[in-house]
Coordinates of C-alpha atoms and ligand atoms in Angstrom, one line a residue:
M293 CA 89.1 -186.7 179.1
K294 CA 86.9 -186.2 176.2
V295 CA 87.8 -183.5 173.5
G296 CA 85.2 -183.7 171.2
V297 CA 85.0 -181.5 167.5
P298 CA 82.0 -180.8 166.2
R299 CA 80.9 -180.2 162.4
E300 CA 80.9 -176.0 162.3
T301 CA 77.2 -175.1 161.4
A302 CA 77.2 -171.7 160.6
S303 CA 76.3 -170.6 156.8
G304 CA 79.8 -170.7 154.8
E305 CA 82.1 -171.8 157.8
Q306 CA 84.6 -174.0 155.9
R307 CA 87.1 -174.3 159.1
V308 CA 87.5 -176.8 161.8
A309 CA 89.1 -176.4 165.1
L310 CA 91.5 -179.3 165.4
T311 CA 93.4 -180.8 162.4
P312 CA 94.5 -184.3 162.1
D313 CA 97.9 -182.7 162.7
A314 CA 97.0 -180.9 165.9
V315 CA 95.2 -184.0 167.3
A316 CA 98.1 -186.5 167.2
P317 CA 99.8 -184.7 170.1
L318 CA 96.6 -184.5 172.0
V319 CA 96.0 -188.0 172.2
K320 CA 99.5 -188.5 173.1
S321 CA 99.2 -186.5 175.9
G322 CA 96.2 -188.9 177.1
L323 CA 93.3 -187.2 175.9
E324 CA 90.6 -188.9 174.1
V325 CA 89.6 -186.9 170.6
L326 CA 86.4 -187.4 169.2
V327 CA 85.3 -185.5 166.0
E328 CA 82.1 -185.3 164.4
A329 CA 81.9 -187.3 160.5
G330 CA 82.7 -184.6 157.9
A331 CA 83.9 -182.1 160.7
G332 CA 87.3 -181.4 158.4
E333 CA 85.5 -181.7 154.8
G334 CA 85.6 -178.1 154.3
A335 CA 89.0 -177.4 155.3
F336 CA 90.1 -180.8 153.3
H337 CA 90.5 -183.3 156.3
A338 CA 88.9 -186.7 155.9
D339 CA 87.8 -188.6 158.5
A340 CA 89.9 -191.2 158.0
A341 CA 92.9 -188.6 158.4
F342 CA 91.4 -187.8 161.7
E343 CA 91.0 -191.7 162.7
K344 CA 94.9 -192.1 161.7
A345 CA 95.9 -189.2 164.3
G346 CA 94.3 -191.2 166.9
A347 CA 90.5 -189.3 167.1
R348 CA 87.4 -191.8 167.3
I349 CA 84.7 -190.5 164.5
V350 CA 81.1 -190.1 166.0
P351 CA 78.7 -190.3 163.5
D352 CA 76.4 -187.3 164.6
A353 CA 76.3 -184.1 166.7
A354 CA 74.0 -185.7 169.2
R355 CA 76.7 -188.3 170.1
L356 CA 79.4 -186.0 170.1
Y357 CA 77.7 -183.4 172.5
E358 CA 76.5 -186.4 174.7
Q359 CA 80.3 -187.6 175.1
A360 CA 82.3 -184.4 175.6
D361 CA 83.7 -183.2 178.3
V362 CA 85.3 -180.8 176.3
V363 CA 84.0 -179.2 173.1
V364 CA 86.5 -177.2 170.6
K365 CA 84.5 -174.8 168.0
V366 CA 85.4 -172.1 165.6
Q367 CA 82.2 -170.2 165.7
K368 CA 80.3 -169.3 168.7
P369 CA 77.6 -172.1 169.5
A370 CA 74.1 -171.7 167.8
A371 CA 70.9 -171.6 170.1
D372 CA 70.9 -175.6 169.6
E373 CA 74.4 -176.2 169.9
V374 CA 74.3 -174.9 173.2
D375 CA 71.2 -176.6 174.6
R376 CA 73.1 -179.7 173.4
L377 CA 76.0 -178.7 175.9
R378 CA 75.9 -181.0 179.3
E379 CA 76.1 -179.3 182.1
G380 CA 79.8 -179.1 183.3
T381 CA 81.0 -179.2 180.1
V382 CA 84.1 -176.8 178.7
L383 CA 83.5 -175.1 175.8
V384 CA 86.6 -173.4 173.9
S385 CA 85.6 -171.4 171.1
L386 CA 85.3 -167.9 169.1
L387 CA 82.7 -166.6 171.3
Q388 CA 82.8 -162.3 170.3
A389 CA 81.3 -162.5 174.2
L390 CA 81.6 -158.8 174.5
A391 CA 79.3 -157.9 171.3
N392 CA 76.8 -161.2 172.3
P393 CA 76.6 -161.2 176.4
D394 CA 73.3 -162.6 176.0
L395 CA 75.4 -166.0 174.8
A396 CA 77.5 -166.0 177.6
E397 CA 74.0 -165.4 179.8
R398 CA 73.0 -168.3 178.5
L399 CA 76.1 -170.4 178.8
A400 CA 76.2 -169.8 182.2
A401 CA 72.8 -170.7 183.1
R402 CA 73.8 -174.3 181.4
R403 CA 76.9 -174.1 183.6
I404 CA 79.0 -174.3 181.0
T405 CA 82.8 -173.7 181.9
S406 CA 83.5 -171.4 178.3
F407 CA 86.6 -170.0 177.0
G408 CA 86.2 -167.2 174.0
M409 CA 89.6 -167.4 172.0
E410 CA 88.9 -163.9 171.5
G411 CA 90.0 -163.0 175.1
I412 CA 93.2 -164.5 174.9
P413 CA 95.8 -161.8 176.5
R414 CA 98.3 -160.2 173.7
I415 CA 101.0 -161.6 176.1
S416 CA 104.5 -163.5 174.8
R417 CA 103.2 -166.3 176.8
A418 CA 100.1 -166.5 174.6
Q419 CA 101.2 -165.8 171.3
K420 CA 100.6 -169.2 170.3
M421 CA 97.1 -169.2 171.4
D422 CA 96.2 -165.8 169.7
A423 CA 93.8 -166.6 167.1
L424 CA 92.4 -163.2 166.7
S425 CA 96.1 -162.3 165.2
S426 CA 96.0 -166.0 163.4
Q427 CA 93.2 -164.9 161.7
A428 CA 93.2 -161.7 161.2
N429 CA 96.4 -162.3 159.5
I430 CA 94.4 -164.0 156.8
A431 CA 91.6 -161.7 156.3
G432 CA 94.3 -159.2 155.8
Y433 CA 95.7 -161.2 152.8
K434 CA 92.6 -162.1 151.6
A435 CA 91.0 -158.7 151.4
V436 CA 93.9 -157.4 149.0
L437 CA 93.6 -160.4 146.6
I438 CA 89.4 -159.3 146.8
A439 CA 90.6 -155.9 145.6
A440 CA 93.1 -157.1 143.0
E441 CA 90.6 -159.4 141.6
T442 CA 87.5 -156.1 141.6
L443 CA 89.6 -153.4 140.4
A444 CA 89.2 -152.7 136.8
K445 CA 93.1 -151.9 136.5
F446 CA 96.4 -153.8 137.0
F447 CA 97.8 -153.4 140.8
P448 CA 101.6 -153.3 138.9
M449 CA 103.0 -151.0 136.7
L450 CA 103.9 -151.9 133.6
M451 CA 106.2 -150.4 130.9
T452 CA 105.2 -152.0 127.3
A453 CA 105.1 -150.8 124.0
A454 CA 101.4 -150.3 124.3
G455 CA 102.0 -147.6 126.9
T456 CA 102.6 -147.4 130.2
V457 CA 100.4 -148.4 133.1
F458 CA 100.8 -147.0 136.5
A459 CA 100.6 -148.9 139.7
A460 CA 97.3 -149.0 142.0
R461 CA 97.5 -147.4 144.6
V462 CA 96.2 -148.9 147.9
L463 CA 95.4 -147.2 151.5
V464 CA 95.3 -149.6 154.3
I465 CA 93.4 -148.0 157.0
G466 CA 93.6 -149.4 160.6
A467 CA 97.2 -150.7 160.7
G468 CA 96.8 -154.1 163.3
V469 CA 97.3 -157.6 162.4
A470 CA 94.9 -157.3 159.3
G471 CA 96.0 -154.1 158.2
L472 CA 99.9 -155.1 158.3
Q473 CA 99.3 -158.4 156.7
A474 CA 97.0 -156.4 153.8
I475 CA 100.4 -153.6 153.7
A476 CA 102.5 -157.0 153.3
T477 CA 100.5 -158.2 150.1
A478 CA 99.5 -155.6 148.5
P479 CA 103.3 -154.5 146.9
R480 CA 103.7 -158.4 146.5
L481 CA 101.1 -157.9 143.7
G482 CA 103.3 -154.3 142.7
A483 CA 100.7 -151.9 143.9
Q484 CA 101.9 -148.7 145.9
V485 CA 100.8 -149.2 149.5
W486 CA 99.9 -146.2 152.4
G487 CA 99.0 -147.2 155.7
Y488 CA 97.2 -145.2 158.2
D489 CA 96.6 -145.7 161.9
V490 CA 95.5 -143.6 165.3
R491 CA 97.9 -145.3 166.7
P492 CA 101.2 -143.4 165.9
A493 CA 103.4 -146.6 167.1
V494 CA 102.6 -148.2 164.1
K495 CA 104.3 -145.6 161.6
E496 CA 107.4 -147.5 161.9
Q497 CA 106.0 -151.0 161.3
V498 CA 104.0 -149.7 157.9
E499 CA 107.4 -148.2 157.2
S500 CA 109.6 -151.2 157.9
L501 CA 107.2 -152.8 155.3
G502 CA 108.4 -150.5 152.6
A503 CA 105.2 -148.8 152.9
K504 CA 104.4 -144.8 153.3
F505 CA 102.7 -143.9 156.5
L506 CA 99.8 -141.3 156.1
E507 CA 100.0 -138.6 159.1
F508 CA 97.1 -136.7 160.3
D509 CA 97.3 -134.0 163.6
L510 CA 94.0 -134.9 164.8
G511 CA 95.3 -133.4 168.5
V512 CA 94.9 -136.6 169.9
T513 CA 97.3 -137.7 172.5
D514 CA 96.4 -141.0 174.2
A515 CA 95.3 -143.0 171.0
E516 CA 96.4 -145.8 172.6
D517 CA 94.9 -148.1 176.1
K518 CA 97.2 -150.0 178.2
G519 CA 96.7 -153.5 176.1
G520 CA 97.9 -151.6 172.8
Y521 CA 94.2 -151.5 171.3
A522 CA 92.8 -148.1 170.1
K523 CA 90.5 -146.1 172.2
A524 CA 87.7 -144.6 170.3
L525 CA 87.9 -140.9 169.8
S526 CA 86.2 -138.0 170.9
A527 CA 83.3 -137.2 168.7
D528 CA 85.2 -134.2 167.3
A529 CA 88.5 -136.0 166.7
S530 CA 86.3 -138.3 164.9
R531 CA 84.7 -135.6 162.4
R532 CA 88.1 -134.1 161.6
Q533 CA 89.6 -137.6 161.0
Q534 CA 86.6 -138.0 158.6
E535 CA 87.0 -134.9 157.1
M536 CA 90.9 -135.5 156.5
L537 CA 90.2 -139.1 155.2
A538 CA 87.9 -138.0 152.7
E539 CA 90.6 -135.5 151.3
K540 CA 93.2 -138.3 151.2
T541 CA 90.8 -141.2 149.9
K542 CA 90.5 -139.5 146.6
E543 CA 94.0 -140.2 145.4
F544 CA 93.5 -144.1 146.1
D545 CA 92.5 -146.9 143.5
V546 CA 91.8 -149.1 146.5
V547 CA 90.9 -148.9 150.1
V548 CA 91.2 -151.7 152.5
T549 CA 89.7 -150.4 156.1
T550 CA 90.5 -152.8 159.4
A551 CA 90.0 -150.2 161.9
L552 CA 88.3 -151.9 165.2
V553 CA 88.3 -151.0 168.9
P554 CA 87.3 -153.6 171.0
G555 CA 84.1 -153.6 172.6
R556 CA 82.3 -150.8 170.4
A557 CA 81.1 -150.8 166.9
A558 CA 83.5 -150.3 164.6
P559 CA 84.9 -146.2 163.6
R560 CA 83.1 -144.4 161.2
L561 CA 86.1 -143.4 158.8
V562 CA 85.0 -143.6 155.1
T563 CA 81.4 -141.3 154.8
K564 CA 79.0 -141.6 152.0
E565 CA 80.3 -138.6 150.9
T566 CA 83.7 -139.6 151.1
V567 CA 82.9 -142.4 148.7
A568 CA 81.0 -140.0 146.3
G569 CA 84.3 -138.0 145.9
M570 CA 86.0 -141.1 145.0
R571 CA 86.7 -142.0 141.3
P572 CA 84.6 -144.6 139.7
G573 CA 85.5 -148.0 139.7
S574 CA 87.8 -147.7 142.8
V575 CA 87.3 -150.5 145.4
I576 CA 86.7 -150.5 149.1
V577 CA 87.1 -153.7 151.2
D578 CA 85.9 -153.4 154.7
L579 CA 87.1 -155.5 157.0
A580 CA 85.1 -153.9 160.0
A581 CA 81.8 -154.8 158.4
E582 CA 81.0 -157.3 161.3
A583 CA 81.2 -154.8 163.6
G584 CA 79.1 -151.7 161.5
G585 CA 81.8 -151.0 158.9
N586 CA 84.4 -148.7 158.9
C587 CA 82.5 -147.0 155.6
E588 CA 79.0 -145.8 156.1
L589 CA 77.8 -147.4 152.9
T590 CA 78.9 -150.9 153.8
E591 CA 76.5 -154.2 153.8
P592 CA 77.7 -156.8 155.9
D593 CA 78.5 -160.0 153.5
K594 CA 77.6 -157.9 150.1
T595 CA 79.3 -156.3 147.5
I596 CA 77.3 -153.2 146.3
V597 CA 78.0 -150.6 143.9
A598 CA 77.6 -147.0 145.1
H599 CA 78.8 -143.7 143.3
G600 CA 80.5 -146.1 141.0
V601 CA 82.6 -147.1 143.8
I602 CA 82.7 -151.1 144.5
I603 CA 82.2 -151.8 148.3
H604 CA 82.8 -155.4 149.7
G605 CA 81.8 -156.1 153.6
P606 CA 83.2 -159.5 154.3
T607 CA 82.5 -160.8 157.3
N608 CA 84.5 -164.1 157.3
L609 CA 87.4 -164.0 155.1
P610 CA 89.4 -167.0 157.3
A611 CA 86.9 -169.3 156.3
T612 CA 87.7 -168.5 152.1
V613 CA 91.3 -169.9 153.1
P614 CA 90.1 -172.9 155.3
V615 CA 93.2 -175.2 155.3
H616 CA 95.7 -172.7 156.4
A617 CA 93.1 -171.0 158.9
S618 CA 92.2 -174.4 160.5
Q619 CA 96.0 -175.2 160.8
L620 CA 96.6 -172.0 162.9
Y621 CA 93.1 -171.9 164.8
A622 CA 94.0 -175.6 165.4
R623 CA 97.3 -174.7 167.1
N624 CA 95.9 -171.9 168.9
V625 CA 93.0 -174.4 170.6
S626 CA 95.6 -176.9 171.1
E627 CA 98.3 -174.6 173.2
L628 CA 95.0 -173.4 175.3
L629 CA 94.2 -176.7 176.0
R630 CA 97.7 -177.5 177.0
E631 CA 97.3 -174.7 179.2
L632 CA 94.2 -175.5 180.8
V633 CA 94.3 -179.4 181.4
K634 CA 97.2 -180.7 183.5
D635 CA 97.7 -184.7 184.1
G636 CA 93.8 -185.6 182.0
A637 CA 92.3 -183.2 184.2
L638 CA 90.8 -179.5 184.2
K639 CA 92.9 -177.5 186.1
L640 CA 91.8 -173.6 186.1
D641 CA 94.0 -171.1 187.7
F642 CA 91.9 -168.1 188.0
A643 CA 95.2 -166.0 188.5
D644 CA 96.7 -166.9 185.6
E645 CA 96.1 -163.8 183.0
I646 CA 95.4 -166.2 180.2
V647 CA 92.5 -168.5 182.0
K648 CA 91.2 -164.2 183.4
G649 CA 91.7 -163.5 179.9
A650 CA 90.0 -166.0 177.9
C651 CA 87.3 -167.7 180.3
V652 CA 83.5 -166.4 180.2
T653 CA 81.7 -168.1 182.3
H654 CA 82.5 -170.7 184.9
A655 CA 79.8 -172.4 188.0
G656 CA 77.1 -170.6 186.5
E657 CA 78.3 -167.4 186.7
I658 CA 79.6 -165.4 184.2
V659 CA 83.7 -164.6 185.3
S660 CA 84.7 -161.8 182.8
D661 CA 84.2 -158.5 184.4
A662 CA 83.9 -157.0 180.8
V663 CA 81.3 -159.1 179.1
K664 CA 79.3 -158.7 182.7
A665 CA 79.3 -154.7 182.2
A666 CA 78.7 -155.3 178.3
L667 CA 75.7 -157.5 179.5
A668 CA 74.4 -154.9 182.0
A669 CA 74.7 -152.1 179.6
R670 CA 72.7 -154.2 177.0
K671 CA 69.9 -155.0 179.6
S672 CA 69.8 -150.9 180.9
A673 CA 69.3 -149.9 177.3
Ligands
NAD870 P1 92.4 -154.4 166.4 O1 91.4 -155.3 165.4 O2 91.2 -154.3 167.4 O3 91.9 -152.7 165.3 C1 92.8 -152.7 164.2 C2 93.6 -151.5 164.2 O4 92.7 -150.5 163.8 C3 94.6 -151.3 165.1 O5 95.9 -150.9 164.6 C4 93.8 -149.8 165.5 O6 94.5 -148.7 166.5 C5 93.2 -149.0 164.2 N1 92.2 -148.5 164.4 C6 91.2 -147.8 165.4 N2 90.7 -147.1 165.3 C7 91.1 -146.4 164.4 C8 90.9 -145.1 164.0 N3 89.5 -144.5 164.6 N4 91.4 -144.5 162.8 C9 92.2 -145.6 162.3 N5 93.0 -146.7 163.0 C10 92.0 -147.0 164.2 O7 93.7 -154.6 166.3 P2 94.6 -155.9 166.5 O8 95.0 -156.1 165.3 O9 93.8 -156.5 167.1 O10 95.9 -155.4 167.1 C11 95.9 -154.5 168.5 C12 97.2 -154.7 168.9 O11 97.4 -155.3 169.8 C13 98.1 -153.8 168.5 O12 99.0 -153.0 169.0 C14 99.3 -154.9 168.0 O13 100.1 -154.8 167.8 C15 98.7 -155.6 168.9 N6 98.9 -157.2 169.3 C16 100.1 -157.8 170.0 C17 100.1 -158.7 169.9 C18 101.2 -159.7 171.3 O14 101.8 -158.9 171.6 N7 100.8 -161.1 170.9 C19 99.5 -160.2 169.0 C20 98.5 -159.4 168.1 C21 98.5 -158.2 168.1

């Protein structure tokens, strides 16, 4: 069975789906690994390193797609990449299929068996495959570095002969994987940190990292679903939340927002009025930019200044830390391959939670109920 690693084609994408360290055990397990020439360049892995790990370098994407039985990618395939996949090929990638059900439809039409890394269930057995976590962790860390770089102030408190400088105050809204990493990173630079999340269960985790937890009474008793994800708030609770946050954000130099609700647009937490109320020179880093932004003024992949507040809307921070992002993602992908391939052949057990969660299309059909529903909703819209 041949596993192919193409060069990523999305603009700014520096990651690669398998690193040489991840290739070696796959080759040892009997798989053949083909790597497109230059695929590892962005993450500083030379072709020679892949060859040393037992992979074969193929000169271009056309030849890779022609031969691969399994294609592993980071970013969802572009239209021409979908066309290149041979019928019956297995594709493993971040697909964001809930937000891109049309892509799922095209993959089904081409009879591709596709797995979206974002669909790996958050169960203990699948932790090693959890790419959402491995990449969100990096985004949370980098968001704080961007804030520190942009803020026209020190992060740490300093007592000097020329006077005292007070520590920057950082608020992290949304304390999932990215938010908790941001909460852990900001104090390392000397800032004072507060965390906030709609799920009350998170309070303990925020406090265990030495941060303070902001609490608002939104009158919501069921903020969390069975999978541990936040549920969307009612219009009324959402408005109350915006008002309470508007009051609080004024006190902060930096606001990092990471709030997401799966399969929906990002909750709007920071309105333009809230931004107008913040001190000029304050910084917002909106990690929900790709899902529409937690801040009303965020523009994806841009940095703007509104009312003197600097607002960053990065959509792919993991790609800016490509060495470790690739290392961790490659481990996630290899572990999934180990689960799917037994004795050199693909063995799909749809009763298995991992296969059921991650498989989007198979045998000409969309098999994920959630993606089917997203497609139906899109068509009826
Ligand atoms: P996410 O990216 O879906 O959302 C980020 C955070 O935003 C969440 O903490 C969410 O509660 C919060 N949020 C959503 N709406 C909000 C609002 N209106 N106001 C404030 N905050 C809001 O979350 P994630 O990082 O993917 O984590 C989701 C859950 O999965 C968490 O419970 C996490 O602990 C859990 N998890 C479990 C495992 C595991 O067991 N293997 C691994 C990773 C994450």
